[in-house]
Amino acid sequence: MIKFLDLQKINMLHQEAIENRLLAAFRSGWYLLGNEVKTFETSLARYIGASHAIGVANGLDALRLIFRAYIELGMMKPGDEVIVPANTYIASVLAISDNGLIPVFCEPDLVDFNIDIARIEDCITARTKAILIVHLYGKAVFSKELQRIVKRHDLKIIEDNAQAIGAEWKGMKTGALGDAAGFSFYPGKNLGALGDAGAVSCKDEALAQTIRAIANYGSIKKYVNLYKGLNSRLDELQAAVLDEKLKFIDADNARRRAIADYYAENIKNEKIILPVLPADPLSHVWHLYVIRTKNREALQSYLTQYEIQTLIHYPIPPYRQEAYREYNSLCFELTEQIHEEVLSLPISPVLSDVEVEHVVEILNKF
Ligand SMILES: *Cc1c(COP(=O)(O)O)cnc(C)c1O
């Protein structure tokens, strides 16, 4: 059986190092807002090339907190609009609507699944305050044109970097491209914790301080509350694990790239459209390897028969969900085509050459 993702195997790769860090954090007797979190925040900020990194409870909170902080700072207000790709994971949209902001959906590009930058200006109105770009499946989305658009319309760029830690655009890492970014360390992400965890990175000091305060009951000084905050802190145990695993992220991402290259070169089946290898290999960290096919159901059950696990990212777009009834009548053709055709193949740092070759062999016989 080839698992879609073998989390046990992934974490056991670094068993001794992780267990040592966990044990040290356990024995320290200090479990929140301590040295492990500080150390990880410093490591993450340095890795990304961002001025500030703030550990938080999960990826959704990371994004929610960014918008919330802009509201507290008077730079956005409920009713303002945020442009977001129509084909993202629902968390991107929840972060917007949870703050009383209005998501404005933009079609993606069928080739790389990311927001189509050429369509962004059509989505801009007098109320637009930000663009939430999502580096979907691990592929960085950014361009000079995007920079010109935000300058022309005085907008913020917020990055949903949940899937793309380590990806680069012109030598700069995602998470340091826009004004602020949200990271998820959900166990299945490229940098995964042993439970929920997340982080925000940003350029601006005031924004960083505001996010830090809101995530801690709206307080910087204990029992003095500046905002109606929440409790969204990264804990010491998760921070210790993440700080250890961050050392291996480049090697892990390189292995993912090698698998993607192998798939690209060897999958030969007219019924399957492969994801395009980007001109700059470092711009993609292959969180997911997503193919398209008109015969998805048949292909998925065929692969299941051969004990190859696949998943669909994602079966239903956010605006078609019951949770967003108010947007159910919207129609985005490319987004819907993507949701009908995509299938994610196994890809991970622990997938062996033999397994990858087997997946290819089975796929080519479909
Ligand atoms: C995983 C993910 C999130 C949410 O992260 P959690 O840690 O699960 O809250 C947000 N956006 C995208 C694109 C994701 O893949």
Coordinates of C-alpha atoms and ligand atoms in Angstrom, one line a residue:
M1 CA 0.0 0.0 0.0
I2 CA 1.4 3.4 -1.0
K3 CA 0.0 5.9 1.5
F4 CA -0.8 9.4 0.3
L5 CA 1.2 10.7 3.2
D6 CA 3.0 8.7 5.9
L7 CA 3.2 11.1 8.8
Q8 CA 4.7 8.5 11.2
K9 CA 7.5 7.8 8.7
I10 CA 8.1 11.5 8.2
N11 CA 8.5 12.3 11.9
M12 CA 10.5 9.1 12.6
L13 CA 13.1 10.3 10.1
H14 CA 14.3 12.6 12.9
Q15 CA 13.1 10.6 15.9
E16 CA 16.0 11.1 18.2
A17 CA 16.4 14.8 17.6
I18 CA 12.7 15.4 18.0
E19 CA 12.4 13.3 21.1
N20 CA 15.3 15.1 22.7
R21 CA 13.8 18.5 22.1
L22 CA 10.4 17.4 23.4
L23 CA 11.9 15.9 26.5
A24 CA 13.9 19.1 27.2
A25 CA 10.7 21.2 26.7
F26 CA 8.7 18.9 29.0
R27 CA 11.4 18.9 31.7
S28 CA 11.8 22.7 31.6
G29 CA 8.4 23.2 33.4
W30 CA 7.6 26.2 31.1
Y31 CA 5.0 25.5 28.5
L32 CA 3.8 28.8 27.0
L33 CA 5.4 32.0 25.8
G34 CA 8.9 30.7 26.6
N35 CA 12.3 30.2 25.1
E36 CA 11.3 27.4 22.6
V37 CA 8.8 29.8 21.0
K38 CA 11.3 32.6 20.9
T39 CA 13.9 30.4 19.4
F40 CA 11.6 29.1 16.7
E41 CA 10.3 32.6 15.9
T42 CA 13.9 33.7 15.4
S43 CA 14.8 30.7 13.3
L44 CA 11.7 31.1 11.2
A45 CA 12.1 34.8 10.6
R46 CA 15.8 34.2 9.6
Y47 CA 14.8 31.4 7.3
I48 CA 12.1 33.4 5.5
G49 CA 14.0 36.6 5.5
A50 CA 11.2 38.4 7.3
S51 CA 11.6 41.1 9.9
H52 CA 9.1 39.5 12.4
A53 CA 7.7 36.0 13.0
I54 CA 5.0 35.4 15.6
G55 CA 4.0 31.8 16.6
V56 CA 0.2 31.3 16.8
A57 CA -2.2 28.4 17.4
N58 CA -2.8 27.4 13.7
G59 CA -2.8 28.6 10.2
L60 CA -6.4 29.9 10.1
D61 CA -5.7 32.0 13.2
A62 CA -2.5 33.3 11.6
L63 CA -4.5 34.7 8.7
R64 CA -7.4 35.9 10.9
L65 CA -5.0 37.7 13.2
I66 CA -3.4 39.6 10.3
F67 CA -6.8 41.1 9.2
R68 CA -7.8 41.7 12.7
A69 CA -4.7 43.6 13.4
Y70 CA -5.1 45.8 10.3
I71 CA -8.7 46.6 11.6
E72 CA -7.4 47.4 15.1
L73 CA -4.7 49.7 13.5
G74 CA -7.5 51.5 11.6
M75 CA -6.1 50.4 8.2
M76 CA -9.2 48.2 7.3
K77 CA -12.7 48.2 8.5
P78 CA -15.6 45.7 8.3
G79 CA -17.3 45.9 4.9
D80 CA -13.9 46.4 3.1
E81 CA -13.1 44.0 0.3
V82 CA -10.3 41.5 0.0
I83 CA -9.5 39.7 -3.2
V84 CA -8.9 36.0 -2.9
P85 CA -8.6 33.1 -5.4
A86 CA -11.9 31.3 -5.9
N87 CA -10.2 27.9 -5.7
T88 CA -8.4 28.1 -2.4
Y89 CA -8.9 26.1 0.8
I90 CA -11.8 27.5 2.8
A91 CA -9.5 28.7 5.6
S92 CA -8.3 31.6 3.4
V93 CA -11.9 32.8 3.0
L94 CA -12.9 32.2 6.6
A95 CA -10.0 34.5 7.7
I96 CA -11.6 37.3 5.7
S97 CA -15.2 36.8 6.5
D98 CA -14.6 36.2 10.2
N99 CA -13.4 39.8 10.4
G100 CA -16.5 41.2 8.7
L101 CA -14.5 41.8 5.5
I102 CA -15.9 40.8 2.2
P103 CA -14.2 38.1 0.1
V104 CA -14.1 39.0 -3.7
F105 CA -13.3 35.8 -5.6
C106 CA -10.9 35.9 -8.5
E107 CA -10.4 33.1 -11.1
P108 CA -7.2 31.1 -11.1
D109 CA -4.9 30.2 -13.9
L110 CA -5.6 26.7 -15.3
V111 CA -1.9 26.0 -15.8
D112 CA -0.5 26.6 -12.3
F113 CA -3.8 26.7 -10.3
N114 CA -2.8 30.0 -8.7
I115 CA -4.7 33.3 -8.8
D116 CA -4.6 34.8 -12.3
I117 CA -2.8 38.1 -11.7
A118 CA -4.1 39.4 -15.1
R119 CA -7.7 39.2 -13.7
I120 CA -7.0 40.9 -10.4
E121 CA -7.7 44.5 -11.6
D122 CA -11.2 43.6 -12.7
C123 CA -11.9 42.6 -9.1
I124 CA -10.8 45.9 -7.6
T125 CA -13.4 48.4 -6.4
A126 CA -13.3 51.6 -4.2
R127 CA -13.6 49.3 -1.2
T128 CA -10.8 46.9 -2.0
K129 CA -8.1 47.0 0.7
A130 CA -6.0 43.8 0.2
I131 CA -5.2 40.8 -2.0
L132 CA -4.8 37.5 -0.2
I133 CA -2.6 35.5 -2.5
V134 CA -2.4 31.8 -1.8
H135 CA 0.7 29.9 -2.9
L136 CA -1.5 26.9 -3.7
Y137 CA 0.0 23.4 -3.7
G138 CA 3.4 24.9 -2.9
K139 CA 3.9 27.1 -5.9
A140 CA 4.9 30.7 -5.3
V141 CA 2.6 33.3 -7.0
F142 CA 4.1 36.7 -7.4
S143 CA 5.1 39.2 -10.2
K144 CA 6.2 42.7 -11.0
E145 CA 2.8 43.2 -12.4
L146 CA 1.2 42.3 -9.0
Q147 CA 3.5 44.8 -7.3
R148 CA 2.4 47.5 -9.8
I149 CA -1.2 46.7 -9.2
V150 CA -1.0 47.0 -5.4
K151 CA 1.0 50.3 -5.7
R152 CA -1.5 51.8 -8.2
H153 CA -4.4 51.0 -5.9
D154 CA -2.7 51.2 -2.5
L155 CA -3.5 47.7 -1.4
K156 CA -1.9 45.3 1.0
I157 CA -0.6 41.9 -0.1
I158 CA -1.2 39.2 2.4
E159 CA 0.2 35.7 1.7
D160 CA -1.5 32.5 2.6
N161 CA 1.8 30.5 2.9
A162 CA 0.2 27.5 4.5
Q163 CA 1.4 25.2 1.7
A164 CA 4.6 26.8 0.4
I165 CA 7.2 27.2 3.2
G166 CA 10.6 27.4 1.4
A167 CA 9.3 28.4 -2.0
E168 CA 11.0 31.4 -3.6
W169 CA 10.3 34.2 -6.1
K170 CA 13.5 35.7 -7.5
G171 CA 15.5 34.4 -4.6
M172 CA 13.1 35.8 -2.0
K173 CA 11.1 33.4 0.1
T174 CA 7.3 33.3 0.2
G175 CA 6.2 34.8 3.5
A176 CA 8.6 37.7 2.8
L177 CA 7.1 38.9 -0.5
G178 CA 4.0 40.7 0.7
D179 CA 3.1 42.8 3.8
A180 CA 2.3 39.9 6.0
A181 CA 1.9 36.1 5.7
G182 CA 0.2 33.3 7.5
F183 CA 1.8 29.9 7.9
S184 CA 0.2 26.6 8.9
F185 CA 2.2 23.8 10.6
Y186 CA -0.7 21.4 10.5
P187 CA 0.9 17.9 10.7
G188 CA 0.5 17.2 6.9
K189 CA 2.0 20.5 5.7
N190 CA 5.6 20.6 4.5
L191 CA 6.7 21.7 7.9
G192 CA 4.4 19.9 10.2
A193 CA 4.0 20.0 14.0
L194 CA 2.6 17.2 16.2
G195 CA -0.8 18.9 16.3
D196 CA -2.0 22.3 15.4
A197 CA 0.4 25.2 15.0
G198 CA 0.9 28.3 12.9
A199 CA 2.8 31.6 12.5
V200 CA 2.6 35.0 11.1
S201 CA 5.5 36.8 9.4
C202 CA 5.5 40.5 8.5
K203 CA 7.6 43.5 7.8
D204 CA 6.0 46.1 10.0
E205 CA 6.9 46.4 13.7
A206 CA 3.5 47.9 14.7
L207 CA 1.6 45.2 12.9
A208 CA 3.8 42.5 14.6
Q209 CA 3.2 43.9 18.0
T210 CA -0.6 44.2 17.5
I211 CA -0.8 40.6 16.3
R212 CA 1.2 39.4 19.2
A213 CA -1.1 41.3 21.6
I214 CA -4.4 40.1 20.0
A215 CA -3.2 36.5 20.0
N216 CA -2.6 36.8 23.8
Y217 CA -5.9 38.2 25.0
G218 CA -5.2 41.6 23.5
S219 CA -2.5 42.1 26.1
I220 CA 1.2 42.9 26.0
K221 CA 1.5 43.6 29.7
K222 CA -0.2 41.0 31.9
Y223 CA -3.7 42.0 33.0
V224 CA -3.6 45.2 30.8
N225 CA -5.8 44.6 27.8
L226 CA -5.5 46.8 24.7
Y227 CA -7.8 44.8 22.4
K228 CA -10.7 42.4 22.7
G229 CA -8.2 39.6 21.9
L230 CA -8.2 35.9 21.6
N231 CA -6.1 33.1 22.9
S232 CA -4.1 31.9 19.9
R233 CA -0.6 31.0 21.1
L234 CA 2.0 28.5 19.8
D235 CA 3.0 26.2 22.7
E236 CA 6.5 25.3 23.7
L237 CA 6.3 21.6 22.8
Q238 CA 5.2 22.4 19.2
A239 CA 7.7 25.2 18.9
A240 CA 10.5 22.8 19.9
V241 CA 9.5 20.2 17.4
L242 CA 9.2 22.8 14.6
D243 CA 12.5 24.4 15.4
E244 CA 14.1 21.0 15.0
K245 CA 12.2 20.1 11.8
L246 CA 12.9 23.5 10.2
K247 CA 16.6 22.4 9.8
F248 CA 15.5 19.8 7.3
I249 CA 12.9 21.7 5.3
D250 CA 15.2 22.4 2.4
A251 CA 16.3 18.8 2.1
D252 CA 12.6 17.7 2.4
N253 CA 11.6 20.1 -0.3
A254 CA 14.4 19.0 -2.6
R255 CA 13.2 15.4 -2.3
R256 CA 9.7 16.6 -3.2
R257 CA 11.2 18.4 -6.3
A258 CA 13.0 15.3 -7.4
I259 CA 9.8 13.2 -7.2
A260 CA 7.9 15.9 -9.1
D261 CA 10.6 15.9 -11.8
Y262 CA 10.4 12.1 -12.0
Y263 CA 6.6 12.2 -12.4
A264 CA 6.9 14.9 -15.0
E265 CA 9.4 12.9 -17.1
N266 CA 7.9 9.5 -16.8
I267 CA 4.1 9.7 -16.5
K268 CA 2.9 9.2 -20.1
N269 CA -0.8 8.9 -20.4
E270 CA -3.0 11.0 -22.8
K271 CA -5.8 10.9 -20.2
I272 CA -3.7 12.8 -17.7
I273 CA -2.6 16.4 -17.7
L274 CA 0.5 16.9 -15.5
P275 CA 1.3 20.1 -13.5
V276 CA 3.8 22.3 -15.3
L277 CA 7.4 22.3 -14.0
P278 CA 8.1 26.0 -13.3
A279 CA 11.0 27.7 -15.1
D280 CA 12.5 28.4 -11.6
P281 CA 12.5 25.0 -9.8
L282 CA 12.9 26.8 -6.4
S283 CA 9.5 28.6 -6.9
H284 CA 7.7 25.3 -6.1
V285 CA 7.9 23.1 -3.0
W286 CA 5.4 20.6 -4.2
H287 CA 3.2 20.4 -1.1
L288 CA 0.9 18.6 -3.5
Y289 CA 1.4 17.0 -6.9
V290 CA -1.9 17.7 -8.6
I291 CA -2.8 16.2 -12.0
R292 CA -6.0 16.9 -14.0
T293 CA -8.1 14.3 -15.8
K294 CA -11.6 14.1 -17.2
N295 CA -11.8 10.5 -15.8
R296 CA -11.1 11.4 -12.2
E297 CA -13.5 8.9 -10.5
A298 CA -12.3 6.0 -12.7
L299 CA -8.7 6.9 -12.2
Q300 CA -9.0 7.3 -8.4
S301 CA -10.8 3.9 -8.0
Y302 CA -8.3 2.3 -10.4
L303 CA -5.4 3.6 -8.2
T304 CA -7.2 2.5 -5.0
Q305 CA -7.4 -1.0 -6.5
Y306 CA -3.7 -1.0 -6.9
E307 CA -3.3 0.3 -3.3
I308 CA -2.2 3.8 -4.2
Q309 CA -3.9 6.4 -2.1
T310 CA -4.9 9.7 -3.7
L311 CA -6.9 12.7 -2.5
I312 CA -8.8 15.6 -4.1
H313 CA -7.7 19.1 -3.2
Y314 CA -10.5 20.3 -3.2
P315 CA -13.8 18.7 -4.2
I316 CA -16.0 21.9 -3.6
P317 CA -14.9 25.5 -3.9
P318 CA -15.6 27.8 -0.8
Y319 CA -18.2 29.8 -2.6
R320 CA -20.2 26.7 -3.3
Q321 CA -20.2 25.5 0.3
E322 CA -23.3 25.6 2.5
A323 CA -21.3 27.9 4.9
Y324 CA -21.3 30.5 2.1
R325 CA -24.9 30.3 1.0
E326 CA -24.7 34.0 0.0
Y327 CA -22.2 33.2 -2.7
N328 CA -23.7 29.9 -4.0
S329 CA -25.1 31.5 -7.1
L330 CA -21.7 32.7 -8.2
C331 CA -20.0 30.9 -11.1
F332 CA -16.3 30.7 -11.9
E333 CA -15.8 28.4 -14.8
L334 CA -12.1 27.7 -14.4
T335 CA -12.4 27.2 -10.7
E336 CA -15.2 24.7 -11.3
Q337 CA -13.3 22.9 -14.0
I338 CA -10.3 22.6 -11.6
H339 CA -12.5 21.2 -8.8
E340 CA -14.0 18.6 -11.2
E341 CA -10.6 17.4 -12.6
V342 CA -7.9 17.6 -10.0
L343 CA -6.4 14.6 -8.3
S344 CA -3.4 14.6 -5.9
L345 CA -0.8 11.9 -6.2
P346 CA 1.4 10.7 -3.3
I347 CA 4.4 13.0 -2.8
S348 CA 6.5 13.4 0.3
P349 CA 10.1 13.3 1.5
V350 CA 9.7 9.6 2.6
L351 CA 8.3 8.2 -0.6
S352 CA 10.9 5.8 -2.0
D353 CA 12.2 5.6 -5.5
V354 CA 10.6 2.2 -5.8
E355 CA 7.2 3.6 -4.7
V356 CA 7.5 6.5 -7.1
E357 CA 8.4 4.2 -10.0
H358 CA 5.4 1.9 -9.1
V359 CA 3.0 4.9 -9.1
V360 CA 4.2 5.8 -12.6
E361 CA 4.0 2.3 -13.9
I362 CA 0.4 1.9 -12.7
L363 CA -0.6 5.3 -14.0
N364 CA 0.8 4.7 -17.5
K365 CA -1.3 1.5 -17.7
F366 CA -4.6 3.3 -17.0
Ligands
LIG1 C1 -3.8 24.3 5.8 C2 -4.3 25.5 5.2 C3 -4.8 26.6 6.0 C4 -5.1 26.5 7.5 O1 -4.2 26.0 8.3 P1 -4.6 25.3 9.7 O2 -3.3 25.2 10.4 O3 -5.2 24.0 9.3 O4 -5.6 26.2 10.4 C5 -5.0 27.8 5.4 N1 -4.8 28.0 4.1 C6 -4.4 27.0 3.3 C7 -4.2 27.2 1.8 C8 -4.1 25.7 3.8 O5 -3.7 24.7 3.1

